[in-house]
Amino acid sequence: MDAKNNYDALNDVSIKEGMALFGVADIKETRSKFLISPEVSSKFDYAISIGYRLSKSILDTLTDSPNQIYYFHYQRINVLLDQTTLKLSTLIQNKGFNAFPIPASQVIDWEKQLGSVSHREIARLAGHGWYGRNNLLVNPKYGSQVRYASILTNLPLLTDNPIKDNCKECRACISVCPANAIGENDFNLEACHLKLKEFIKTKKIGQMICGICIKVCPGKKNL
Ligand code: B12
């Protein structure tokens, strides 16, 4: 009963903060793969995954590369995600448990381009979607138009299950990728990475972003 009450209370706050998705992953099997030390990760059995849905209207302004309004939108979403993980962490700590909020977009290893945990893998385990051809998590309702953040915790919580689905016949992302990084069943991360570095120079965007494979992946039941 505690696990359900805790889940519902945190879900309510997450919705009030503007999140479109909330779910909980059991991370006992996965936590050893995280970049944070095992001494830290072994204390946490669960990870909460929250997701913010991007503005369709802002994505509509993208043609073949990132622009300034998408860049600002990206930054503000990261701030909102991080504020929401902090608020949820406060609630968890007030209940006498531990919370380890993971920032939406912090890179720990710059050479290998790695964050401390994979928000995608946590979101997948929390039932938010499947890995798409575009290498992003695809949610049935919102497609890839969601950014995620996570909180590791030992608070007793109900857990969600991964969705068993895939992109099926949809190939909308393959032909539009400016880096030609998306194949039928493979994703060329190096090509994607190089193109995003190029955009930093040519588009005067302060971060490695693109948005094109997000724009064309709106989900099946999107409004
Ligand atoms: C560094 C980084 C990058 C690097 C690439 C690094 C990399 N190694 O992938 C660069 C700069 C190139 C990049 C680009 C982009 N990124 Co980025 N990036 C990150 C960041 C900060 C860390 C990634 C990381 O640590 N990866 C480490 C590995 C271990 O984890 P992973 O990448 O998720 O991959 C694992 C699993 O997902 C799984 N997996 C992945 N694909 C598949 C496929 C199958 C079939 C299976 C079984 C498993 C599987 O296996 C992988 C290894 O364990 C994350 C935030 C985070 N902490 O997760 C965001 C993040 C992954 N990026 C994101 C986005 C949106 C983008 C961009 C679209 C940019 C933009 N915002 O416009 C592009 C497009 C990339 C693309 N199409 O894949 C989102 C993804 C959201 C989503 N809906 O999926 C994240 C989660 C940020 C967020 N807070 O939402 N990114």
Short mmCIF file of C-alpha atoms and ligand atoms in Angstrom, two decimals:
data_model
loop_
_atom_site.label_atom_id
_atom_site.label_comp_id
_atom_site.label_asym_id
_atom_site.label_seq_id
_atom_site.Cartn_x
_atom_site.Cartn_y
_atom_site.Cartn_z
CA MET A 1 0.00 0.00 0.00
CA ASP A 2 2.89 2.35 0.84
CA ALA A 3 4.43 1.65 -2.55
CA LYS A 4 1.20 2.65 -4.32
CA ASN A 5 0.65 5.74 -2.16
CA ASN A 6 4.23 6.87 -2.74
CA TYR A 7 3.89 6.30 -6.50
CA ASP A 8 0.63 8.25 -6.68
CA ALA A 9 1.94 11.16 -4.57
CA LEU A 10 5.05 11.60 -6.72
CA ASN A 11 3.08 11.16 -9.94
CA ASP A 12 0.68 13.94 -8.84
CA VAL A 13 3.55 16.37 -8.23
CA SER A 14 5.16 15.45 -11.53
CA ILE A 15 1.92 16.17 -13.44
CA LYS A 16 1.50 19.50 -11.61
CA GLU A 17 5.04 20.45 -12.67
CA GLY A 18 4.07 19.93 -16.31
CA MET A 19 5.46 16.48 -17.00
CA ALA A 20 3.74 14.32 -19.62
CA LEU A 21 5.24 11.04 -18.43
CA PHE A 22 5.97 9.49 -15.03
CA GLY A 23 7.05 5.93 -14.39
CA VAL A 24 9.23 3.77 -12.15
CA ALA A 25 11.92 1.31 -13.23
CA ASP A 26 13.30 -1.57 -11.19
CA ILE A 27 17.05 -1.04 -11.71
CA LYS A 28 18.53 -3.95 -9.75
CA GLU A 29 19.72 -5.62 -12.98
CA THR A 30 20.83 -2.42 -14.74
CA ARG A 31 22.47 -0.27 -12.08
CA SER A 32 25.92 -1.91 -12.40
CA LYS A 33 26.15 -0.45 -15.95
CA PHE A 34 25.78 3.13 -14.71
CA LEU A 35 28.81 5.39 -14.83
CA ILE A 36 28.32 6.43 -11.20
CA SER A 37 30.23 4.29 -8.73
CA PRO A 38 28.72 0.96 -7.61
CA GLU A 39 29.00 2.17 -3.99
CA VAL A 40 26.44 4.83 -4.88
CA SER A 41 24.20 2.98 -7.35
CA SER A 42 23.93 -0.20 -5.24
CA LYS A 43 21.98 1.79 -2.63
CA PHE A 44 19.10 2.33 -5.04
CA ASP A 45 16.64 -0.31 -6.24
CA TYR A 46 14.40 2.05 -8.20
CA ALA A 47 14.66 4.86 -10.70
CA ILE A 48 11.87 7.32 -11.36
CA SER A 49 11.66 8.47 -14.97
CA ILE A 50 9.92 11.74 -15.82
CA GLY A 51 9.35 13.02 -19.35
CA TYR A 52 8.52 16.48 -20.70
CA ARG A 53 6.78 16.69 -24.07
CA LEU A 54 8.36 19.20 -26.46
CA SER A 55 6.28 21.91 -28.12
CA LYS A 56 5.00 20.67 -31.47
CA SER A 57 4.80 24.28 -32.71
CA ILE A 58 8.49 24.88 -31.98
CA LEU A 59 9.46 21.60 -33.65
CA ASP A 60 7.42 22.70 -36.67
CA THR A 61 9.84 25.62 -37.17
CA LEU A 62 12.72 23.20 -37.88
CA THR A 63 13.44 22.47 -41.53
CA ASP A 64 16.78 20.69 -41.97
CA SER A 65 18.84 21.84 -38.98
CA PRO A 66 18.51 23.29 -35.45
CA ASN A 67 17.52 26.93 -34.91
CA GLN A 68 17.69 29.41 -32.03
CA ILE A 69 14.13 28.93 -30.74
CA TYR A 70 14.60 25.14 -30.60
CA TYR A 71 17.92 25.70 -28.78
CA PHE A 72 16.24 27.89 -26.12
CA HIS A 73 13.34 25.43 -25.81
CA TYR A 74 15.84 22.58 -25.29
CA GLN A 75 17.63 24.54 -22.54
CA ARG A 76 14.44 25.55 -20.72
CA ILE A 77 13.12 21.99 -20.77
CA ASN A 78 16.35 20.79 -19.19
CA VAL A 79 15.89 23.38 -16.43
CA LEU A 80 12.27 22.34 -15.81
CA LEU A 81 13.21 18.65 -15.76
CA ASP A 82 16.02 19.34 -13.29
CA GLN A 83 13.75 21.47 -11.07
CA THR A 84 11.15 18.72 -11.06
CA THR A 85 13.66 16.02 -10.09
CA LEU A 86 14.77 18.31 -7.24
CA LYS A 87 11.18 18.80 -6.02
CA LEU A 88 10.51 15.07 -6.16
CA SER A 89 13.78 14.45 -4.32
CA THR A 90 12.68 16.82 -1.55
CA LEU A 91 9.47 14.85 -1.10
CA ILE A 92 11.39 11.57 -0.98
CA GLN A 93 13.90 12.86 1.56
CA ASN A 94 11.09 14.31 3.71
CA LYS A 95 9.68 10.78 3.89
CA GLY A 96 13.03 9.62 5.32
CA PHE A 97 14.42 7.95 2.16
CA ASN A 98 17.29 8.70 -0.23
CA ALA A 99 17.04 10.39 -3.61
CA PHE A 100 19.75 10.90 -6.24
CA PRO A 101 18.50 13.24 -8.98
CA ILE A 102 20.29 12.87 -12.33
CA PRO A 103 20.41 16.04 -14.48
CA ALA A 104 18.71 15.89 -17.87
CA SER A 105 21.79 16.64 -19.90
CA GLN A 106 24.99 16.40 -17.88
CA VAL A 107 27.95 14.79 -19.66
CA ILE A 108 30.41 13.03 -17.32
CA ASP A 109 32.80 11.55 -19.88
CA TRP A 110 33.33 14.07 -22.70
CA GLU A 111 35.54 11.83 -24.83
CA LYS A 112 33.00 9.00 -24.94
CA GLN A 113 30.03 11.38 -24.61
CA LEU A 114 28.46 9.63 -21.63
CA GLY A 115 26.15 10.78 -18.87
CA SER A 116 26.11 9.18 -15.40
CA VAL A 117 23.09 7.03 -16.30
CA SER A 118 21.15 6.36 -19.49
CA HIS A 119 17.85 8.24 -19.19
CA ARG A 120 16.69 6.31 -22.25
CA GLU A 121 17.27 2.92 -20.66
CA ILE A 122 15.61 4.01 -17.40
CA ALA A 123 12.66 5.44 -19.36
CA ARG A 124 12.36 2.18 -21.33
CA LEU A 125 12.34 0.11 -18.13
CA ALA A 126 9.76 2.52 -16.66
CA GLY A 127 7.40 1.73 -19.54
CA HIS A 128 7.77 4.93 -21.55
CA GLY A 129 8.60 3.41 -24.93
CA TRP A 130 10.92 1.44 -27.21
CA TYR A 131 14.20 2.15 -29.04
CA GLY A 132 13.34 3.59 -32.44
CA ARG A 133 15.27 3.51 -35.72
CA ASN A 134 16.36 7.07 -34.84
CA ASN A 135 18.15 5.70 -31.72
CA LEU A 136 15.74 7.67 -29.51
CA LEU A 137 13.10 6.32 -27.17
CA VAL A 138 9.74 6.30 -28.91
CA ASN A 139 6.64 6.74 -26.76
CA PRO A 140 3.37 5.41 -28.25
CA LYS A 141 1.56 8.70 -27.66
CA TYR A 142 4.28 11.35 -28.07
CA GLY A 143 6.86 9.57 -30.23
CA SER A 144 10.41 10.87 -29.73
CA GLN A 145 9.13 14.32 -28.77
CA VAL A 146 9.93 13.80 -25.08
CA ARG A 147 12.99 14.70 -23.00
CA TYR A 148 13.71 12.67 -19.89
CA ALA A 149 15.35 12.90 -16.46
CA SER A 150 15.69 10.33 -13.69
CA ILE A 151 15.91 10.01 -9.90
CA LEU A 152 17.50 7.01 -8.21
CA THR A 153 15.80 6.15 -4.93
CA ASN A 154 15.25 3.55 -2.22
CA LEU A 155 11.71 4.76 -1.49
CA PRO A 156 9.29 1.78 -1.84
CA LEU A 157 7.45 2.30 -5.15
CA LEU A 158 5.27 0.35 -7.56
CA THR A 159 7.25 -0.43 -10.71
CA ASP A 160 6.20 -0.26 -14.35
CA ASN A 161 7.03 -2.70 -17.16
CA PRO A 162 8.69 -2.06 -20.54
CA ILE A 163 6.40 -1.71 -23.56
CA LYS A 164 6.80 -4.50 -26.10
CA ASP A 165 6.42 -2.64 -29.41
CA ASN A 166 8.57 -1.17 -32.19
CA CYS A 167 8.53 1.28 -35.11
CA LYS A 168 7.07 -1.37 -37.45
CA GLU A 169 6.76 0.04 -41.00
CA CYS A 170 7.50 3.69 -40.03
CA ARG A 171 10.72 4.98 -41.62
CA ALA A 172 10.02 8.72 -41.47
CA CYS A 173 13.34 9.52 -39.78
CA ILE A 174 15.65 7.74 -42.25
CA SER A 175 15.53 10.07 -45.24
CA VAL A 176 15.39 13.36 -43.30
CA CYS A 177 18.43 12.85 -41.04
CA PRO A 178 20.93 15.61 -42.03
CA ALA A 179 23.82 13.27 -41.12
CA ASN A 180 22.47 10.21 -42.96
CA ALA A 181 23.03 8.44 -39.66
CA ILE A 182 19.83 6.39 -39.58
CA GLY A 183 19.64 3.02 -41.29
CA GLU A 184 17.00 0.32 -41.44
CA ASN A 185 18.42 -1.41 -38.37
CA ASP A 186 21.52 0.54 -37.43
CA PHE A 187 22.40 4.01 -36.18
CA ASN A 188 25.71 5.74 -36.98
CA LEU A 189 26.42 7.64 -33.77
CA GLU A 190 29.70 9.03 -35.09
CA ALA A 191 28.00 10.59 -38.13
CA CYS A 192 25.31 12.10 -35.88
CA HIS A 193 27.93 13.44 -33.48
CA LEU A 194 30.02 15.02 -36.31
CA LYS A 195 26.95 16.71 -37.80
CA LEU A 196 25.96 18.17 -34.42
CA LYS A 197 29.50 19.53 -33.99
CA GLU A 198 29.21 21.14 -37.44
CA PHE A 199 25.87 22.74 -36.46
CA ILE A 200 27.55 24.36 -33.44
CA LYS A 201 29.76 26.28 -35.88
CA THR A 202 27.43 26.88 -38.80
CA LYS A 203 24.25 27.58 -36.83
CA LYS A 204 25.89 29.30 -33.84
CA ILE A 205 24.09 26.91 -31.48
CA GLY A 206 25.84 26.53 -28.12
CA GLN A 207 25.02 22.87 -27.66
CA MET A 208 25.16 19.67 -29.72
CA ILE A 209 21.52 19.47 -30.79
CA CYS A 210 19.57 18.87 -33.99
CA GLY A 211 15.89 17.97 -33.57
CA ILE A 212 15.06 16.72 -37.09
CA CYS A 213 14.61 13.04 -36.12
CA ILE A 214 12.44 14.27 -33.22
CA LYS A 215 10.25 16.47 -35.42
CA VAL A 216 9.25 13.62 -37.75
CA CYS A 217 8.44 11.23 -34.88
CA PRO A 218 5.23 12.58 -33.30
CA GLY A 219 3.80 9.30 -31.99
CA LYS A 220 0.73 7.40 -33.06
CA LYS A 221 -1.97 9.13 -31.07
CA ASN A 222 -0.55 12.62 -31.13
CA LEU A 223 -2.99 15.56 -31.30
C1 B12 B 1 25.95 12.57 -24.63
C2 B12 B 1 24.59 12.59 -25.24
C3 B12 B 1 24.49 12.72 -26.63
C4 B12 B 1 25.67 12.52 -27.61
C5 B12 B 1 25.71 11.04 -28.03
C6 B12 B 1 26.15 10.17 -26.89
C7 B12 B 1 25.80 8.70 -26.96
N1 B12 B 1 26.76 7.87 -26.54
O1 B12 B 1 24.71 8.31 -27.36
C8 B12 B 1 25.25 13.38 -28.81
C9 B12 B 1 25.77 14.78 -28.61
C10 B12 B 1 25.69 12.89 -30.19
C11 B12 B 1 23.74 13.36 -28.62
C12 B12 B 1 22.86 13.60 -29.62
C13 B12 B 1 21.48 13.69 -29.45
N2 B12 B 1 20.81 13.57 -28.30
CO1 B12 B 1 21.62 13.10 -26.64
N3 B12 B 1 22.24 12.73 -24.97
C14 B12 B 1 23.42 12.49 -24.44
C15 B12 B 1 23.34 12.19 -22.91
C16 B12 B 1 23.65 13.49 -22.15
C17 B12 B 1 24.21 11.06 -22.44
C18 B12 B 1 24.10 9.79 -23.31
C19 B12 B 1 24.77 8.62 -22.66
O2 B12 B 1 25.28 8.65 -21.56
N4 B12 B 1 24.76 7.53 -23.29
C20 B12 B 1 25.35 6.34 -22.66
C21 B12 B 1 24.71 5.11 -23.16
C22 B12 B 1 25.17 3.95 -22.28
O3 B12 B 1 23.30 5.24 -22.98
P1 B12 B 1 22.34 5.49 -24.20
O4 B12 B 1 22.99 6.49 -25.10
O5 B12 B 1 20.97 5.83 -23.72
O6 B12 B 1 22.29 4.08 -24.94
C23 B12 B 1 22.04 2.87 -24.22
C24 B12 B 1 20.61 2.45 -24.22
O7 B12 B 1 19.73 3.47 -24.62
C25 B12 B 1 20.59 1.24 -25.14
N5 B12 B 1 20.16 1.44 -26.54
C26 B12 B 1 20.26 2.52 -27.32
N6 B12 B 1 19.76 2.25 -28.53
C27 B12 B 1 19.33 0.96 -28.52
C28 B12 B 1 18.74 0.20 -29.51
C29 B12 B 1 18.38 -1.11 -29.21
C30 B12 B 1 17.73 -1.89 -30.27
C31 B12 B 1 18.66 -1.64 -27.91
C32 B12 B 1 18.28 -3.01 -27.58
C33 B12 B 1 19.27 -0.86 -26.95
C34 B12 B 1 19.59 0.44 -27.26
O8 B12 B 1 21.90 0.75 -25.21
C35 B12 B 1 22.79 1.81 -25.01
C36 B12 B 1 23.98 1.28 -24.29
O9 B12 B 1 23.59 0.76 -23.03
C37 B12 B 1 21.84 11.79 -22.77
C38 B12 B 1 21.26 12.04 -21.37
C39 B12 B 1 21.47 10.82 -20.50
N7 B12 B 1 22.14 10.94 -19.40
O10 B12 B 1 21.00 9.73 -20.84
C40 B12 B 1 21.18 12.58 -23.91
C41 B12 B 1 19.96 12.02 -24.61
C42 B12 B 1 20.19 10.56 -24.94
N8 B12 B 1 19.92 12.80 -25.89
C43 B12 B 1 18.76 13.06 -26.29
C44 B12 B 1 18.49 13.71 -27.54
C45 B12 B 1 17.05 14.10 -27.78
C46 B12 B 1 19.50 13.95 -28.48
C47 B12 B 1 19.38 14.63 -29.86
C48 B12 B 1 18.11 14.47 -30.62
C49 B12 B 1 19.79 16.11 -29.75
C50 B12 B 1 18.69 17.10 -29.60
N9 B12 B 1 18.18 17.27 -28.39
O11 B12 B 1 18.29 17.75 -30.55
C51 B12 B 1 20.58 14.00 -30.61
C52 B12 B 1 20.17 12.81 -31.45
C53 B12 B 1 20.79 11.52 -31.09
C54 B12 B 1 20.17 10.26 -31.59
N10 B12 B 1 19.30 10.24 -32.59
O12 B12 B 1 20.52 9.24 -31.00
C55 B12 B 1 17.68 12.59 -25.31
C56 B12 B 1 16.92 11.38 -25.84
C57 B12 B 1 15.42 11.48 -25.59
C58 B12 B 1 14.66 10.35 -26.25
N11 B12 B 1 13.38 10.60 -26.51
O13 B12 B 1 15.18 9.30 -26.52
C59 B12 B 1 18.53 12.29 -24.00
C60 B12 B 1 18.06 11.12 -23.16
C61 B12 B 1 18.51 13.59 -23.18
C62 B12 B 1 17.23 13.80 -22.37
N12 B12 B 1 17.37 14.35 -21.18
O14 B12 B 1 16.13 13.48 -22.78
N13 B12 B 1 23.40 13.05 -27.37
#
